[in-house]
mmCIF file of C-alpha atoms and ligand atoms in Angstrom:
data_model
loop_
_atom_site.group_PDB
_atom_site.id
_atom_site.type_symbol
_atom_site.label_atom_id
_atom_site.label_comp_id
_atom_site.label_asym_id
_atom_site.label_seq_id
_atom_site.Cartn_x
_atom_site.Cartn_y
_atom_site.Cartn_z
ATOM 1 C CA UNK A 201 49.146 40.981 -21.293
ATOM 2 C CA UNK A 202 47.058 37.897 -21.725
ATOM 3 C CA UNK A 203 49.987 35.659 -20.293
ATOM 4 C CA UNK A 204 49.764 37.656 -17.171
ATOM 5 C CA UNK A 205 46.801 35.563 -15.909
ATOM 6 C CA UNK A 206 48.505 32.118 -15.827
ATOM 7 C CA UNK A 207 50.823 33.048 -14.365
ATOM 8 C CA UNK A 208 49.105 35.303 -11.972
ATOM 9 C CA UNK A 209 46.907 32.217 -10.723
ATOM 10 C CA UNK A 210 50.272 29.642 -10.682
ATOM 11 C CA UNK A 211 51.807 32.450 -8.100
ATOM 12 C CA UNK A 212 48.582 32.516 -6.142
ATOM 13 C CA UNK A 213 48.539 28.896 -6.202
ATOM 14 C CA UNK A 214 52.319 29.304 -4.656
ATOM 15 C CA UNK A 215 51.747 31.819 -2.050
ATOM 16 C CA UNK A 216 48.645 29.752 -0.815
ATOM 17 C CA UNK A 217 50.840 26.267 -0.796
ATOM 18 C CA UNK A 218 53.632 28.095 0.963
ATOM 19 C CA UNK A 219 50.726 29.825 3.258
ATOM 20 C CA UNK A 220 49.374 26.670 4.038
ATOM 21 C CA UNK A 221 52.293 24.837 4.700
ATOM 22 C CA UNK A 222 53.847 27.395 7.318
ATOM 23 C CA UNK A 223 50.355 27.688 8.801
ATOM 24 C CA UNK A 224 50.189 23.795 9.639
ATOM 25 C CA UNK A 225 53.366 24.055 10.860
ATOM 26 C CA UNK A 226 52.897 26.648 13.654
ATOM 27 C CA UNK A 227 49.645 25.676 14.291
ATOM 28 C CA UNK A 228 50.348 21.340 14.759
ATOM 29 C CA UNK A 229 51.892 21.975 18.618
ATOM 30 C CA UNK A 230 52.002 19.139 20.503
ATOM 31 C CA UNK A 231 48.813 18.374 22.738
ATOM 32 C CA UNK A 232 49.503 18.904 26.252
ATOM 33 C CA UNK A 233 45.940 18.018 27.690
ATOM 34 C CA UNK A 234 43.096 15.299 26.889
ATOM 35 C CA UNK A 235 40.245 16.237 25.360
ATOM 36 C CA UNK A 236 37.006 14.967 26.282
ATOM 37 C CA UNK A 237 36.561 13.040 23.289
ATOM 38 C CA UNK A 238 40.230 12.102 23.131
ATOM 39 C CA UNK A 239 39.670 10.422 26.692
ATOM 40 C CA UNK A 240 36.083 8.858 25.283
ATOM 41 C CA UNK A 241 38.397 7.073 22.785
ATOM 42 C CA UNK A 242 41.111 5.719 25.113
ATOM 43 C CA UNK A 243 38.347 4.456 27.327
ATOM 44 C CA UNK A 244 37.989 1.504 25.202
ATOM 45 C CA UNK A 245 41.894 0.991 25.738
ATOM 46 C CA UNK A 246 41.957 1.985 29.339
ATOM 47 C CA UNK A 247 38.577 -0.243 30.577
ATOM 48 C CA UNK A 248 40.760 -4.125 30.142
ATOM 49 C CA UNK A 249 43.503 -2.528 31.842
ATOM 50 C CA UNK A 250 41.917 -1.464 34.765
ATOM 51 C CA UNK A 251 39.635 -4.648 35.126
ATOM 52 C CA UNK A 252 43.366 -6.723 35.348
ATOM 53 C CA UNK A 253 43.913 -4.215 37.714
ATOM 54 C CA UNK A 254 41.044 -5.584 39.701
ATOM 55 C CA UNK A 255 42.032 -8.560 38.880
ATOM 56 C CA UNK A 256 44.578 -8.716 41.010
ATOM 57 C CA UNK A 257 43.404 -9.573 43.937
ATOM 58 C CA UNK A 258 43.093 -13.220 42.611
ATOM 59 C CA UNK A 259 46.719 -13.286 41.933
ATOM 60 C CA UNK A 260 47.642 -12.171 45.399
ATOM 61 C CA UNK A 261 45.127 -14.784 46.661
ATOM 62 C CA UNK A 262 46.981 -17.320 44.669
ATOM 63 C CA UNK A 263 50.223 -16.413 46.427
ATOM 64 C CA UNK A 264 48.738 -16.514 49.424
ATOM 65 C CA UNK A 265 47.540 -19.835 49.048
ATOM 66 C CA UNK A 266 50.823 -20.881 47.841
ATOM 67 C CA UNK A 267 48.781 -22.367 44.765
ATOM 68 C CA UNK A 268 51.607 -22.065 42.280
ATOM 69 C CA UNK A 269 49.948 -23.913 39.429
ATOM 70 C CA UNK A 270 47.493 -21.476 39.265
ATOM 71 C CA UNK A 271 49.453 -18.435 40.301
ATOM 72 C CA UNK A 272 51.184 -18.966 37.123
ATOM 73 C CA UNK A 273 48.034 -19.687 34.955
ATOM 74 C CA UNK A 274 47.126 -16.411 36.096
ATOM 75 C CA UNK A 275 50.275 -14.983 35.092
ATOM 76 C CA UNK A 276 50.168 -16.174 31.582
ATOM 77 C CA UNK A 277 46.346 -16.666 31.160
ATOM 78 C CA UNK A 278 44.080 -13.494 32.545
ATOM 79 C CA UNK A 279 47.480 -11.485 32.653
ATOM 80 C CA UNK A 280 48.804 -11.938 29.780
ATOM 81 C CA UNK A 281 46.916 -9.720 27.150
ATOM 82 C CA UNK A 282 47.871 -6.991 29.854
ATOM 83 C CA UNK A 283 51.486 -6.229 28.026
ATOM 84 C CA UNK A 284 50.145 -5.866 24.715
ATOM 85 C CA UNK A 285 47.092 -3.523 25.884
ATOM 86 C CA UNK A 286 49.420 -1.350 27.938
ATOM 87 C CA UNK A 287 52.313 -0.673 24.932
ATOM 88 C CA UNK A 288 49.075 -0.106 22.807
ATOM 89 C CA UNK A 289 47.747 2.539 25.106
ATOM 90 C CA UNK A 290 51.351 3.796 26.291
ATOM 91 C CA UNK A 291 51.472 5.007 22.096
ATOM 92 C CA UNK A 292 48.542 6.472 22.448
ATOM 93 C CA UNK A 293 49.061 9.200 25.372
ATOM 94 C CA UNK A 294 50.210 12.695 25.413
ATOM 95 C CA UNK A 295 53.399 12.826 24.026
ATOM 96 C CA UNK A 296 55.422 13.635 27.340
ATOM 97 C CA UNK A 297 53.882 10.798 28.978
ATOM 98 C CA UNK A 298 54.801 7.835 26.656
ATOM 99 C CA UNK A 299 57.275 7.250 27.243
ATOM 100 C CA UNK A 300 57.258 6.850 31.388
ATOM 101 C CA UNK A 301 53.828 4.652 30.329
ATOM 102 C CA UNK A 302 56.148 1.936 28.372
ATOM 103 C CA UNK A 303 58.867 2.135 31.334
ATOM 104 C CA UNK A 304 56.003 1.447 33.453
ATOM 105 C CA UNK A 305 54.628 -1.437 32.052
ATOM 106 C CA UNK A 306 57.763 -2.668 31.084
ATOM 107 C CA UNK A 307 59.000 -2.836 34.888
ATOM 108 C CA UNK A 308 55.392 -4.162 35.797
ATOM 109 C CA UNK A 309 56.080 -6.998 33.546
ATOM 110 C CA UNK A 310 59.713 -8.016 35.190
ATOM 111 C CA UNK A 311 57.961 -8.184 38.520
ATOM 112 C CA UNK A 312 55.004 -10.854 36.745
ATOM 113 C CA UNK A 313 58.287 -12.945 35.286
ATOM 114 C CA UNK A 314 59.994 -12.956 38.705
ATOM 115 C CA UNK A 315 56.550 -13.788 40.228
ATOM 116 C CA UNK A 316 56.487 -16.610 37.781
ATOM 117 C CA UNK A 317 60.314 -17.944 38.655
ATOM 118 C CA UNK A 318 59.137 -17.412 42.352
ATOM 119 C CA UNK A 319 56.067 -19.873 41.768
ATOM 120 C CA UNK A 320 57.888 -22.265 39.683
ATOM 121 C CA UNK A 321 60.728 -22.215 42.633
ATOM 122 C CA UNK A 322 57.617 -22.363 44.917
ATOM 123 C CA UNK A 323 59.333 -19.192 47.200
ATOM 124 C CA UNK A 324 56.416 -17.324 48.964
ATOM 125 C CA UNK A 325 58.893 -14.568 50.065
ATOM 126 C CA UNK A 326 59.725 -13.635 47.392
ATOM 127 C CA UNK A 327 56.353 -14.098 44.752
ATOM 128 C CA UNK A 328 54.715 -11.892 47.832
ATOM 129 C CA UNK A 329 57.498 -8.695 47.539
ATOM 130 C CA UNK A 330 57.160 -9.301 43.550
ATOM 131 C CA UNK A 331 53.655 -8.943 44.231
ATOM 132 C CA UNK A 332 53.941 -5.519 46.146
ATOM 133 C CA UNK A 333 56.410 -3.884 43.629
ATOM 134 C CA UNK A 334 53.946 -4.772 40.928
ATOM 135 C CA UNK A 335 51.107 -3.110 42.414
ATOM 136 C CA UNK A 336 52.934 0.297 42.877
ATOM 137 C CA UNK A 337 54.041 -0.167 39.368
ATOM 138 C CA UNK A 338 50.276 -0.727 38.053
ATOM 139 C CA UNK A 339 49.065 1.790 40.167
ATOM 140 C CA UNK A 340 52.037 4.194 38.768
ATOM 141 C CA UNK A 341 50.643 3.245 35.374
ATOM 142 C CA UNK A 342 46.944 3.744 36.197
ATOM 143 C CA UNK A 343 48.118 7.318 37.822
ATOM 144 C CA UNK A 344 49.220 8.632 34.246
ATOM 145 C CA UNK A 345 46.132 7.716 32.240
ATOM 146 C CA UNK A 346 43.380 10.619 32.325
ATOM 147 C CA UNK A 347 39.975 10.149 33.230
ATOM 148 C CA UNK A 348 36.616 11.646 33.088
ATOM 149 C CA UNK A 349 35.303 9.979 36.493
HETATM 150 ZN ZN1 ZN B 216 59.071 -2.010 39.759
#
């Protein structure tokens, strides 16, 4: 009879593991909305992308101008954090929208590249339709990130 507690409390032990583990399992669904806080955090992430946003203007400026030396300073200088910030924030979005976010950016960065072979082959026509296409794309990108404004 004085086994039975041992035992007992290494069954209990059991039942709450097992408990536990099924419990965490049902209750770790995948989030399907921001919270509050959760958009607080990605704040931080989302404020340097949407200053490049703003940013550019200067770029299409630059094309405007035809000043290619700078247009592609721009490209690789203010611009060029942009890729690493976006595939950082892509990862950390809802689930069902990462992975549009990183096909996104990743399109918004072959229109910068042909923007750059445009200003290195100093073609206006077609840095300024680069231009356009990367705009929707940045905008597509801004529309997916939530936002408590
Ligand atoms: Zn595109």
């Amino acid at each position: 009879m004085f086994r039975l507690r041992p035992i007992l409390s290494v069954i209990l032990v059991l039942v709450a593991t097992f408990l536990v583990s099924c419990g965490s399992g049902n209750v770790s669904k995948i989030p399907t909305t921001y919270t509050p806080e959760k958009i607080e955090q990605l704040q931080v992430l989302i404020d340097p992308i949407e200053d490049a946003r703003e940013k550019m203007a200067v770029l299409k400026d630059l094309i405007a101008e035809q000043n290619w030396v700078d247009t592609r300073t721009f490209i690789h200088g203010p611009l060029g954090t942009l890729r690493r910030d976006m595939v950082n924030l892509s990862g950390s979005l809802l689930q069902k929208d990462q992975k549009i976010a990183k096909e996104t950016a990743k399109e918004l960065f072959g229109h910068f590249e042909r923007i750059d072979t445009a200003a290195k082959d100093r073609d206006a026509s077609i840095a300024q339709t680069q231009f356009r296409e990367a705009i929707k794309d940045f905008d597509t990108f801004l529309n997916l990130l939530p936002s408590n404004r």
